[in-house]
Amino acid sequence: MPEARAVKVLIDGATGDLSFTYLVPEGTEVSPGQRVRVPLRNRSALGTVTEVSRVDADNAGYRLKPILGTVSEDSFLTVGLMKLAEWISVFYLAPIETVIRSMLPKPSRGEEEKRKTAKFVEVARTVDDALLATFNSRQNKQKDALLLLSKQGPLSLQELTGALDIPRSSLKALEDRGIVRVTDRIVTRDPLEDVDYVESAPLVLNEEQAIVLETILASGRELEKGEKIRPILLYGVTGSGKTEVYLQAIQSTIEKGKGAIVLVPEIALTPQTADRFKQRFAKIKDQVAILHSGLSEGERHDEWRKVLEQKARIVIGARSAIFSPIKNLGLIVVDEEHENSYKQDTVPRYQARDIAVVRGHLEGCPVVLGSATPSLESWNNVREGKYELATMRLRIDNRKLPLIRIVDMRNEGRKSQSGPTILSTKLRTAMEQRLANGEQTILFLNRRGFARNILCPECGYVANCRHCSTTMTLHRKDDRLVCHICGFSQLPPSRCPECSGRSIVNAGYGTERVEEILRQVFTEATICRVDTDSMRKKNQLRDTLNAFRSRKIDILLGTQMIAKGLDFPNVTLVGVLNADVGLHIPDIRAGERTFQLLTQVAGRAGRGELEGEVVVQTYTPHHPSIQFARHHDFEGFAEYELALRKRFSHPPYAHLALITSRSAHLERAEFSLKTLHARLKRSLPEEITLTEPLPSPLVKSHDQWRFQIVLKSPGARRLAAHIRTVMKDLTFPDDVVVTVDIDPYSMS
Ligand code: ADP
Ligand code: ZN
């Protein structure tokens, strides 16, 4: 029986998953994960090979159409990643083809993999005296070029013209005579090419670190013996040396010939972290790939290619780096595992920390989740015995955790004559002391811009965005009111548009306004502001942080950009200007986030020889999040908050699904969701509950009206399955978009 090869191909861009079987022509190599072009009805389409099989050529073979060709030379996905894609597709209710393509860098998703090429020049025949004798005295440049090329080997056009100042016409002459050849070659862009890293030697681990490292390595050995292992949650206080443990675990992983992935929340914000990895592995710098949003698309693509070709074995990156095509994976680390940025907010709406655990399970490798403030999800998994706990309670060299003082801002308001203040007496005095001692201060305020809003005290008017149901923030530098949701901006009115009152005031403080106040109060100090407005240029953040490190800046004021991961030994004071931002939003994780943020921010103080102090200004000093943070009591906080979540069956005791409808027409958004609601209710499994369709907290955004339903269930799979079944048979009007978010992180 003559045999032929067939492939199952998942078609790009189809609504609903569309998969067909095709024949593979003789002589064409294909493997799962490869991108191909196939005939589809009377057109052609792109797709991804999911399976290769053998068919009886006489029989089935005749009825199958052949693929039109391959788009990539090699497979873009490993077998493990294909399985992972399927898992994500089912769990998060996303079309599998979207999942697969979101695993690839943009230049690899389309018709052709776009790779950067450059012209290279090389010698095409033997360079001997006879040949050299053929150049006359006016052709010295040509001769020089030839000599250089024969000595150096192929050079890029840029290198050659840079070295010799040779005109293009001279090269052309050489090319025409067949003496040199000019070809296109793929060049790779290394974002760290010009950075030289000094190798850092492994440190001698302290007792706690050594125990944790051994736990990780033991886990790897168990796996090799075929035993089952659990993900490890590394709960280590700020400054306990978690990064050093990761570094040594990776070292041992690559010594075994395996690869490692390290997820970090957002490298662009923490250049220091990436540097520490590059420094430790300076000798094998080329084997380290860095993937993050600060790179150009081309740079990202090249880094990814290095991994695909198995040249790089260590990947450090944000969220999507979890999809790195490492074939022989030996370790996954998720640093700051509690960070919200691991959740992707577009389709597929995956949570990278959870995906890391799934990938570790599918591919058989240890997974380490690390944090000083673990997510309640992970903490609960420890309590339920699903995760293994490793703990580091002490800071390196037994340094003390900083003393945290709470300042009740309600009293400050009463004291001051001129209305609300932003700098309490306590904080101001503490800052003066630091300046006198030559020590540094970090001030934190999670709101950029000048004032939260403008307000007419006569009629109560506030400026709202005309495209979103939210207020606009005043930015003084550009003198504009800006919507932080959609970016719309307008000139601030000089008189109240409602009552024509002339006494419009600035309400609330943003970093811009605080900077102005600081400059008035601390005239001698060097002050720098770090937020997305002030750090627009590439490398500006890195440069600023370096200047701060070398003590050229006394006071660093910033938003969450400076809250995490920074390690400056000379910082002895951290001030949190308004701990309440973020506390009073309608979100089940508001308390958890505030606790995490305070603990992380406080963790920036006292990391060196000198002891640290933290001043937290708040209007709700007795809030549990603030009180537990003050006592560095993560476990107490977790206990308190978990009890609360349990009482209301909130996550982690249940999974939520947020269904949102959006439309430019309010009625249509609402009506579509009502229809969906009725269907969802009709065959509702017993353990699932759902809310009525309600306006979203942010009812209008980007001119789109939004309504939502929230479903709750003890199990995520049943939840997704029910929604999938109902949605399959429903179509919505063209101008209504309905999205589903499983385990949502933002309910707005
Ligand atoms: P974490 O990530 O837990 O906040 P880091 O890994 O940043 O802590 O470590 C804090 C500091 O302690 C860093 O400057 C690091 O170089 C240093 N450090 C870590 N481990 C050791 C060790 N075993 N001996 C000496 N210094 C260490
Ligand atoms: Zn807006």
Short mmCIF file of C-alpha atoms in Angstrom, two decimals, residues 360-729:
data_model
loop_
_atom_site.label_atom_id
_atom_site.label_comp_id
_atom_site.label_asym_id
_atom_site.label_seq_id
_atom_site.Cartn_x
_atom_site.Cartn_y
_atom_site.Cartn_z
CA GLY A 360 6.40 23.14 34.11
CA HIS A 361 3.91 20.34 34.56
CA LEU A 362 3.61 19.57 30.84
CA GLU A 363 7.34 19.64 30.18
CA GLY A 364 8.51 18.23 33.49
CA CYS A 365 10.61 20.95 35.06
CA PRO A 366 10.72 22.64 38.47
CA VAL A 367 8.84 25.93 38.78
CA VAL A 368 9.80 28.50 41.39
CA LEU A 369 7.47 31.38 42.22
CA GLY A 370 9.15 34.04 44.32
CA SER A 371 7.87 37.04 46.25
CA ALA A 372 8.06 38.97 49.48
CA THR A 373 4.29 39.34 49.26
CA PRO A 374 2.94 36.19 47.59
CA SER A 375 -0.42 36.38 45.86
CA LEU A 376 -3.23 34.95 47.95
CA GLU A 377 -3.81 32.44 45.15
CA SER A 378 -0.33 31.00 45.59
CA TRP A 379 -0.44 31.23 49.37
CA ASN A 380 -3.68 29.31 49.40
CA ASN A 381 -2.14 26.69 47.14
CA VAL A 382 0.53 26.22 49.77
CA ARG A 383 -2.11 25.88 52.46
CA GLU A 384 -3.92 23.28 50.41
CA GLY A 385 -0.72 21.36 49.82
CA LYS A 386 -0.62 22.00 46.07
CA TYR A 387 2.57 24.08 46.27
CA GLU A 388 5.68 23.48 48.33
CA LEU A 389 6.74 26.38 50.56
CA ALA A 390 10.31 27.62 50.88
CA THR A 391 10.91 30.54 53.20
CA MET A 392 13.58 33.19 53.75
CA ARG A 393 12.68 35.30 56.76
CA LEU A 394 15.87 37.25 57.21
CA ARG A 395 17.47 39.98 55.20
CA ILE A 396 21.02 39.45 54.04
CA ASP A 397 23.55 40.05 56.85
CA ASN A 398 20.61 40.17 59.24
CA ARG A 399 19.82 43.69 58.19
CA LYS A 400 16.72 44.97 59.87
CA LEU A 401 13.50 45.54 58.04
CA PRO A 402 12.78 49.26 58.11
CA LEU A 403 10.71 50.88 60.82
CA ILE A 404 7.35 51.92 59.39
CA ARG A 405 5.59 54.98 60.80
CA ILE A 406 2.00 55.77 59.94
CA VAL A 407 0.97 59.40 59.71
CA ASP A 408 -2.73 60.17 60.05
CA MET A 409 -3.28 62.84 57.41
CA ARG A 410 -6.64 63.83 58.88
CA ASN A 411 -4.71 65.47 61.71
CA GLU A 412 -2.31 67.17 59.31
CA GLY A 413 -5.28 68.66 57.49
CA ARG A 414 -6.62 70.10 60.73
CA LYS A 415 -3.25 71.53 61.68
CA SER A 416 -2.67 73.33 58.44
CA GLN A 417 -4.26 76.66 57.66
CA SER A 418 -4.13 76.40 53.92
CA GLY A 419 -6.27 73.30 53.41
CA PRO A 420 -4.98 69.81 52.62
CA THR A 421 -1.24 69.24 52.61
CA ILE A 422 0.86 66.61 50.92
CA LEU A 423 3.96 66.68 53.14
CA SER A 424 3.33 65.91 56.81
CA THR A 425 5.57 67.51 59.41
CA LYS A 426 6.98 64.10 60.25
CA LEU A 427 7.93 63.31 56.69
CA ARG A 428 9.35 66.73 56.08
CA THR A 429 11.54 66.55 59.19
CA ALA A 430 12.73 63.07 58.27
CA MET A 431 13.68 64.30 54.78
CA GLU A 432 15.60 67.25 56.20
CA GLN A 433 17.58 64.86 58.38
CA ARG A 434 18.46 62.70 55.39
CA LEU A 435 19.66 65.70 53.43
CA ALA A 436 21.81 66.80 56.36
CA ASN A 437 23.33 63.30 56.60
CA GLY A 438 23.94 62.95 52.89
CA GLU A 439 21.51 60.01 52.69
CA GLN A 440 18.86 59.50 50.04
CA THR A 441 15.08 59.53 50.01
CA ILE A 442 12.52 57.89 47.75
CA LEU A 443 9.04 59.38 47.65
CA PHE A 444 6.21 57.45 46.18
CA LEU A 445 2.90 58.69 44.82
CA ASN A 446 0.85 56.58 42.48
CA ARG A 447 -0.62 59.37 40.44
CA ARG A 448 1.05 61.23 37.63
CA GLY A 449 0.16 64.67 36.37
CA PHE A 450 -0.28 67.87 38.36
CA ALA A 451 -3.70 67.67 39.97
CA ARG A 452 -6.13 64.77 40.06
CA ASN A 453 -8.75 67.09 38.65
CA ILE A 454 -9.94 70.65 38.48
CA LEU A 455 -12.93 71.60 40.55
CA CYS A 456 -15.29 74.55 40.71
CA PRO A 457 -15.94 75.19 44.42
CA GLU A 458 -19.04 77.22 43.60
CA CYS A 459 -21.09 74.64 41.69
CA GLY A 460 -19.09 71.44 42.16
CA TYR A 461 -18.19 71.06 38.48
CA VAL A 462 -15.35 68.65 37.68
CA ALA A 463 -13.85 68.11 34.25
CA ASN A 464 -14.89 64.79 32.72
CA CYS A 465 -13.58 63.15 29.58
CA ARG A 466 -16.08 63.39 26.80
CA HIS A 467 -15.17 59.89 25.58
CA CYS A 468 -14.98 58.06 28.91
CA SER A 469 -16.90 58.09 32.16
CA THR A 470 -13.95 59.39 34.11
CA THR A 471 -12.40 62.64 35.26
CA MET A 472 -9.48 64.32 33.57
CA THR A 473 -6.09 64.92 35.15
CA LEU A 474 -4.41 68.30 34.92
CA HIS A 475 -0.91 68.28 33.43
CA ARG A 476 0.67 71.61 34.05
CA LYS A 477 3.76 71.30 31.88
CA ASP A 478 1.67 71.03 28.74
CA ASP A 479 -1.15 72.97 30.38
CA ARG A 480 -3.75 70.40 29.42
CA LEU A 481 -6.42 68.25 30.95
CA VAL A 482 -5.67 64.65 30.01
CA CYS A 483 -7.80 61.51 30.19
CA HIS A 484 -5.65 58.67 31.54
CA ILE A 485 -7.98 56.12 29.99
CA CYS A 486 -8.09 57.20 26.35
CA GLY A 487 -5.46 59.93 26.16
CA PHE A 488 -7.89 62.63 25.01
CA SER A 489 -6.74 66.08 26.09
CA GLN A 490 -8.06 69.62 26.08
CA LEU A 491 -7.18 73.06 27.38
CA PRO A 492 -8.27 73.63 30.95
CA PRO A 493 -11.10 76.20 31.12
CA SER A 494 -10.26 79.48 32.80
CA ARG A 495 -13.85 79.87 33.99
CA CYS A 496 -16.26 77.18 35.08
CA PRO A 497 -18.11 75.91 31.99
CA GLU A 498 -21.21 75.29 34.12
CA CYS A 499 -21.63 78.39 36.26
CA SER A 500 -18.98 80.71 34.80
CA GLY A 501 -17.38 80.87 38.25
CA ARG A 502 -13.87 82.25 38.27
CA SER A 503 -12.40 80.33 41.17
CA ILE A 504 -11.60 76.93 39.63
CA VAL A 505 -9.10 75.09 41.83
CA ASN A 506 -6.75 72.16 41.47
CA ALA A 507 -7.99 69.18 43.42
CA GLY A 508 -5.60 66.49 44.63
CA TYR A 509 -1.92 65.96 44.04
CA GLY A 510 -0.03 64.31 41.21
CA THR A 511 3.73 63.81 40.95
CA GLU A 512 4.14 66.96 38.88
CA ARG A 513 2.61 69.11 41.61
CA VAL A 514 4.58 67.40 44.37
CA GLU A 515 7.79 68.01 42.45
CA GLU A 516 6.98 71.70 42.36
CA ILE A 517 6.34 71.74 46.11
CA LEU A 518 9.54 69.81 46.84
CA ARG A 519 11.58 72.34 44.88
CA GLN A 520 10.09 75.12 46.97
CA VAL A 521 10.67 73.34 50.28
CA PHE A 522 14.08 71.77 49.66
CA THR A 523 15.82 74.46 47.66
CA GLU A 524 19.28 72.96 48.08
CA ALA A 525 18.43 69.38 47.18
CA THR A 526 18.74 67.65 43.82
CA ILE A 527 15.29 66.30 43.00
CA CYS A 528 14.24 64.02 40.20
CA ARG A 529 10.80 62.89 39.14
CA VAL A 530 10.22 59.49 37.56
CA ASP A 531 6.93 58.75 35.81
CA THR A 532 5.78 57.95 32.31
CA ASP A 533 5.60 61.66 31.47
CA SER A 534 9.12 62.50 32.57
CA MET A 535 10.79 59.31 31.28
CA ARG A 536 9.78 59.27 27.66
CA LYS A 537 13.20 58.86 26.07
CA LYS A 538 14.89 55.52 25.62
CA ASN A 539 17.42 54.77 28.39
CA GLN A 540 16.28 57.79 30.37
CA LEU A 541 15.09 55.64 33.24
CA ARG A 542 18.30 53.63 33.27
CA ASP A 543 20.37 56.82 33.29
CA THR A 544 18.30 58.38 36.05
CA LEU A 545 18.58 55.30 38.22
CA ASN A 546 22.32 55.22 37.64
CA ALA A 547 22.58 58.86 38.66
CA PHE A 548 20.59 58.04 41.79
CA ARG A 549 22.84 55.09 42.53
CA SER A 550 25.94 57.28 42.28
CA ARG A 551 24.24 59.70 44.67
CA LYS A 552 23.89 62.56 42.23
CA ILE A 553 20.23 62.78 43.21
CA ASP A 554 19.03 63.33 46.78
CA ILE A 555 15.32 62.83 46.40
CA LEU A 556 13.72 60.51 43.89
CA LEU A 557 10.01 61.09 43.47
CA GLY A 558 8.00 58.68 41.39
CA THR A 559 5.02 56.50 40.59
CA GLN A 560 5.00 52.70 40.62
CA MET A 561 7.94 52.88 38.25
CA ILE A 562 10.18 53.14 41.32
CA ALA A 563 8.23 50.88 43.64
CA LYS A 564 9.81 47.58 42.76
CA GLY A 565 13.00 45.66 42.63
CA LEU A 566 15.34 48.61 43.04
CA ASP A 567 18.31 48.12 45.31
CA PHE A 568 20.04 51.32 46.48
CA PRO A 569 22.10 50.89 49.65
CA ASN A 570 22.16 54.59 50.52
CA VAL A 571 18.39 55.00 50.66
CA THR A 572 17.39 55.29 54.30
CA LEU A 573 14.01 56.94 53.94
CA VAL A 574 10.99 56.01 51.90
CA GLY A 575 7.88 58.15 51.98
CA VAL A 576 4.49 57.01 50.75
CA LEU A 577 2.59 60.21 50.13
CA ASN A 578 -0.90 58.81 49.84
CA ALA A 579 -1.38 55.17 50.76
CA ASP A 580 -5.10 55.42 50.06
CA VAL A 581 -4.86 55.74 46.28
CA GLY A 582 -5.98 52.34 45.13
CA LEU A 583 -7.58 51.33 48.41
CA HIS A 584 -11.06 52.56 47.70
CA ILE A 585 -11.65 51.18 44.26
CA PRO A 586 -14.33 48.55 43.61
CA ASP A 587 -11.99 45.61 43.28
CA ILE A 588 -11.73 42.49 45.38
CA ARG A 589 -7.95 42.74 45.28
CA ALA A 590 -7.74 46.39 46.37
CA GLY A 591 -6.66 45.53 49.92
CA GLU A 592 -4.18 42.93 48.74
CA ARG A 593 -2.64 45.34 46.26
CA THR A 594 -2.24 48.06 48.83
CA PHE A 595 -0.55 45.66 51.23
CA GLN A 596 1.79 44.47 48.49
CA LEU A 597 2.62 47.94 47.33
CA LEU A 598 3.39 49.26 50.81
CA THR A 599 5.56 46.25 51.59
CA GLN A 600 7.42 46.50 48.28
CA VAL A 601 7.95 50.22 48.55
CA ALA A 602 9.11 49.85 52.15
CA GLY A 603 11.49 47.15 50.94
CA ARG A 604 13.49 49.84 49.11
CA ALA A 605 14.67 51.33 52.42
CA GLY A 606 17.60 50.23 54.51
CA ARG A 607 19.13 47.77 52.08
CA GLY A 608 22.68 48.83 52.90
CA GLU A 609 24.64 49.21 56.12
CA LEU A 610 22.37 52.00 57.33
CA GLU A 611 19.00 51.33 58.86
CA GLY A 612 15.91 52.39 56.99
CA GLU A 613 12.73 54.20 57.91
CA VAL A 614 9.41 54.43 56.10
CA VAL A 615 6.77 57.11 56.52
CA VAL A 616 3.30 56.18 55.27
CA GLN A 617 0.78 59.00 54.97
CA THR A 618 -2.85 57.93 54.97
CA TYR A 619 -6.40 59.01 55.71
CA THR A 620 -7.32 55.50 56.87
CA PRO A 621 -4.55 54.61 59.33
CA HIS A 622 -6.44 51.66 60.82
CA HIS A 623 -7.08 49.87 57.57
CA PRO A 624 -5.87 46.25 57.92
CA SER A 625 -3.74 46.48 54.77
CA ILE A 626 -1.85 49.38 56.28
CA GLN A 627 -1.57 47.92 59.76
CA PHE A 628 -0.30 44.51 58.62
CA ALA A 629 2.19 46.16 56.27
CA ARG A 630 3.39 48.31 59.12
CA HIS A 631 4.27 45.21 61.13
CA HIS A 632 5.81 43.41 58.15
CA ASP A 633 3.24 40.74 58.78
CA PHE A 634 2.49 39.03 55.49
CA GLU A 635 1.21 35.87 57.13
CA GLY A 636 -1.16 37.80 59.36
CA PHE A 637 -2.45 39.73 56.40
CA ALA A 638 -2.94 36.58 54.35
CA GLU A 639 -4.87 34.94 57.17
CA TYR A 640 -7.12 37.93 57.64
CA GLU A 641 -7.77 38.49 53.96
CA LEU A 642 -8.27 34.82 53.11
CA ALA A 643 -10.88 34.50 55.83
CA LEU A 644 -12.69 37.43 54.28
CA ARG A 645 -12.47 35.99 50.79
CA LYS A 646 -13.72 32.64 52.02
CA ARG A 647 -16.75 34.21 53.66
CA PHE A 648 -17.77 35.82 50.36
CA SER A 649 -16.53 32.96 48.15
CA HIS A 650 -14.15 35.29 46.40
CA PRO A 651 -10.95 34.14 44.67
CA PRO A 652 -8.95 32.08 45.48
CA TYR A 653 -11.98 30.15 46.75
CA ALA A 654 -13.79 30.59 43.47
CA HIS A 655 -13.00 31.42 39.89
CA LEU A 656 -14.62 34.41 38.27
CA ALA A 657 -15.45 35.07 34.67
CA LEU A 658 -16.07 38.62 33.57
CA ILE A 659 -18.18 39.00 30.44
CA THR A 660 -18.22 42.50 28.98
CA SER A 661 -20.15 43.89 26.05
CA ARG A 662 -19.06 47.09 24.30
CA SER A 663 -20.75 49.22 21.73
CA ALA A 664 -20.96 52.82 20.62
CA HIS A 665 -24.71 52.44 21.18
CA LEU A 666 -25.68 52.10 24.79
CA GLU A 667 -28.89 50.14 24.12
CA ARG A 668 -27.20 47.63 21.88
CA ALA A 669 -24.43 46.92 24.38
CA GLU A 670 -27.05 46.42 27.06
CA PHE A 671 -29.46 44.39 24.96
CA SER A 672 -26.80 41.97 23.71
CA LEU A 673 -25.69 41.29 27.23
CA LYS A 674 -29.25 40.73 28.40
CA THR A 675 -29.75 38.14 25.69
CA LEU A 676 -26.54 36.41 26.68
CA HIS A 677 -27.56 36.55 30.32
CA ALA A 678 -30.86 34.83 29.61
CA ARG A 679 -29.10 32.03 27.72
CA LEU A 680 -26.46 31.61 30.39
CA LYS A 681 -29.16 31.24 32.99
CA ARG A 682 -31.22 28.73 31.08
CA SER A 683 -28.97 25.71 31.53
CA LEU A 684 -26.86 26.94 34.40
CA PRO A 685 -24.90 24.21 36.22
CA GLU A 686 -25.71 24.24 39.90
CA GLU A 687 -22.35 25.38 41.23
CA ILE A 688 -22.20 28.46 39.01
CA THR A 689 -23.73 31.77 40.04
CA LEU A 690 -24.03 34.91 37.96
CA THR A 691 -24.90 38.56 38.41
CA GLU A 692 -27.53 40.49 36.51
CA PRO A 693 -26.20 42.47 33.52
CA LEU A 694 -24.96 45.75 34.98
CA PRO A 695 -23.16 48.81 33.69
CA SER A 696 -19.39 48.36 34.10
CA PRO A 697 -17.78 50.57 36.77
CA LEU A 698 -16.21 52.43 33.86
CA VAL A 699 -19.43 52.56 31.89
CA LYS A 700 -17.98 54.47 28.97
CA SER A 701 -14.46 54.14 27.64
CA HIS A 702 -13.10 55.32 24.29
CA ASP A 703 -16.67 56.23 23.29
CA GLN A 704 -17.81 52.68 23.89
CA TRP A 705 -20.57 51.85 26.36
CA ARG A 706 -19.83 48.89 28.54
CA PHE A 707 -21.99 46.39 30.42
CA GLN A 708 -20.92 43.33 32.34
CA ILE A 709 -21.93 40.03 33.89
CA VAL A 710 -19.79 38.31 36.49
CA LEU A 711 -19.97 34.54 36.87
CA LYS A 712 -18.58 32.64 39.80
CA SER A 713 -17.79 28.97 40.22
CA PRO A 714 -15.58 26.75 42.38
CA GLY A 715 -14.05 25.22 39.24
CA ALA A 716 -12.68 27.15 36.28
CA ARG A 717 -13.13 24.42 33.69
CA ARG A 718 -16.86 23.99 34.18
CA LEU A 719 -17.23 27.75 34.09
CA ALA A 720 -15.38 28.11 30.80
CA ALA A 721 -17.21 25.12 29.33
CA HIS A 722 -20.62 26.56 30.13
CA ILE A 723 -19.79 29.95 28.65
CA ARG A 724 -18.29 28.34 25.59
CA THR A 725 -21.38 26.23 24.95
CA VAL A 726 -23.71 29.19 25.24
CA MET A 727 -21.59 31.59 23.20
CA LYS A 728 -21.12 29.10 20.38
CA ASP A 729 -24.71 29.47 19.22
#
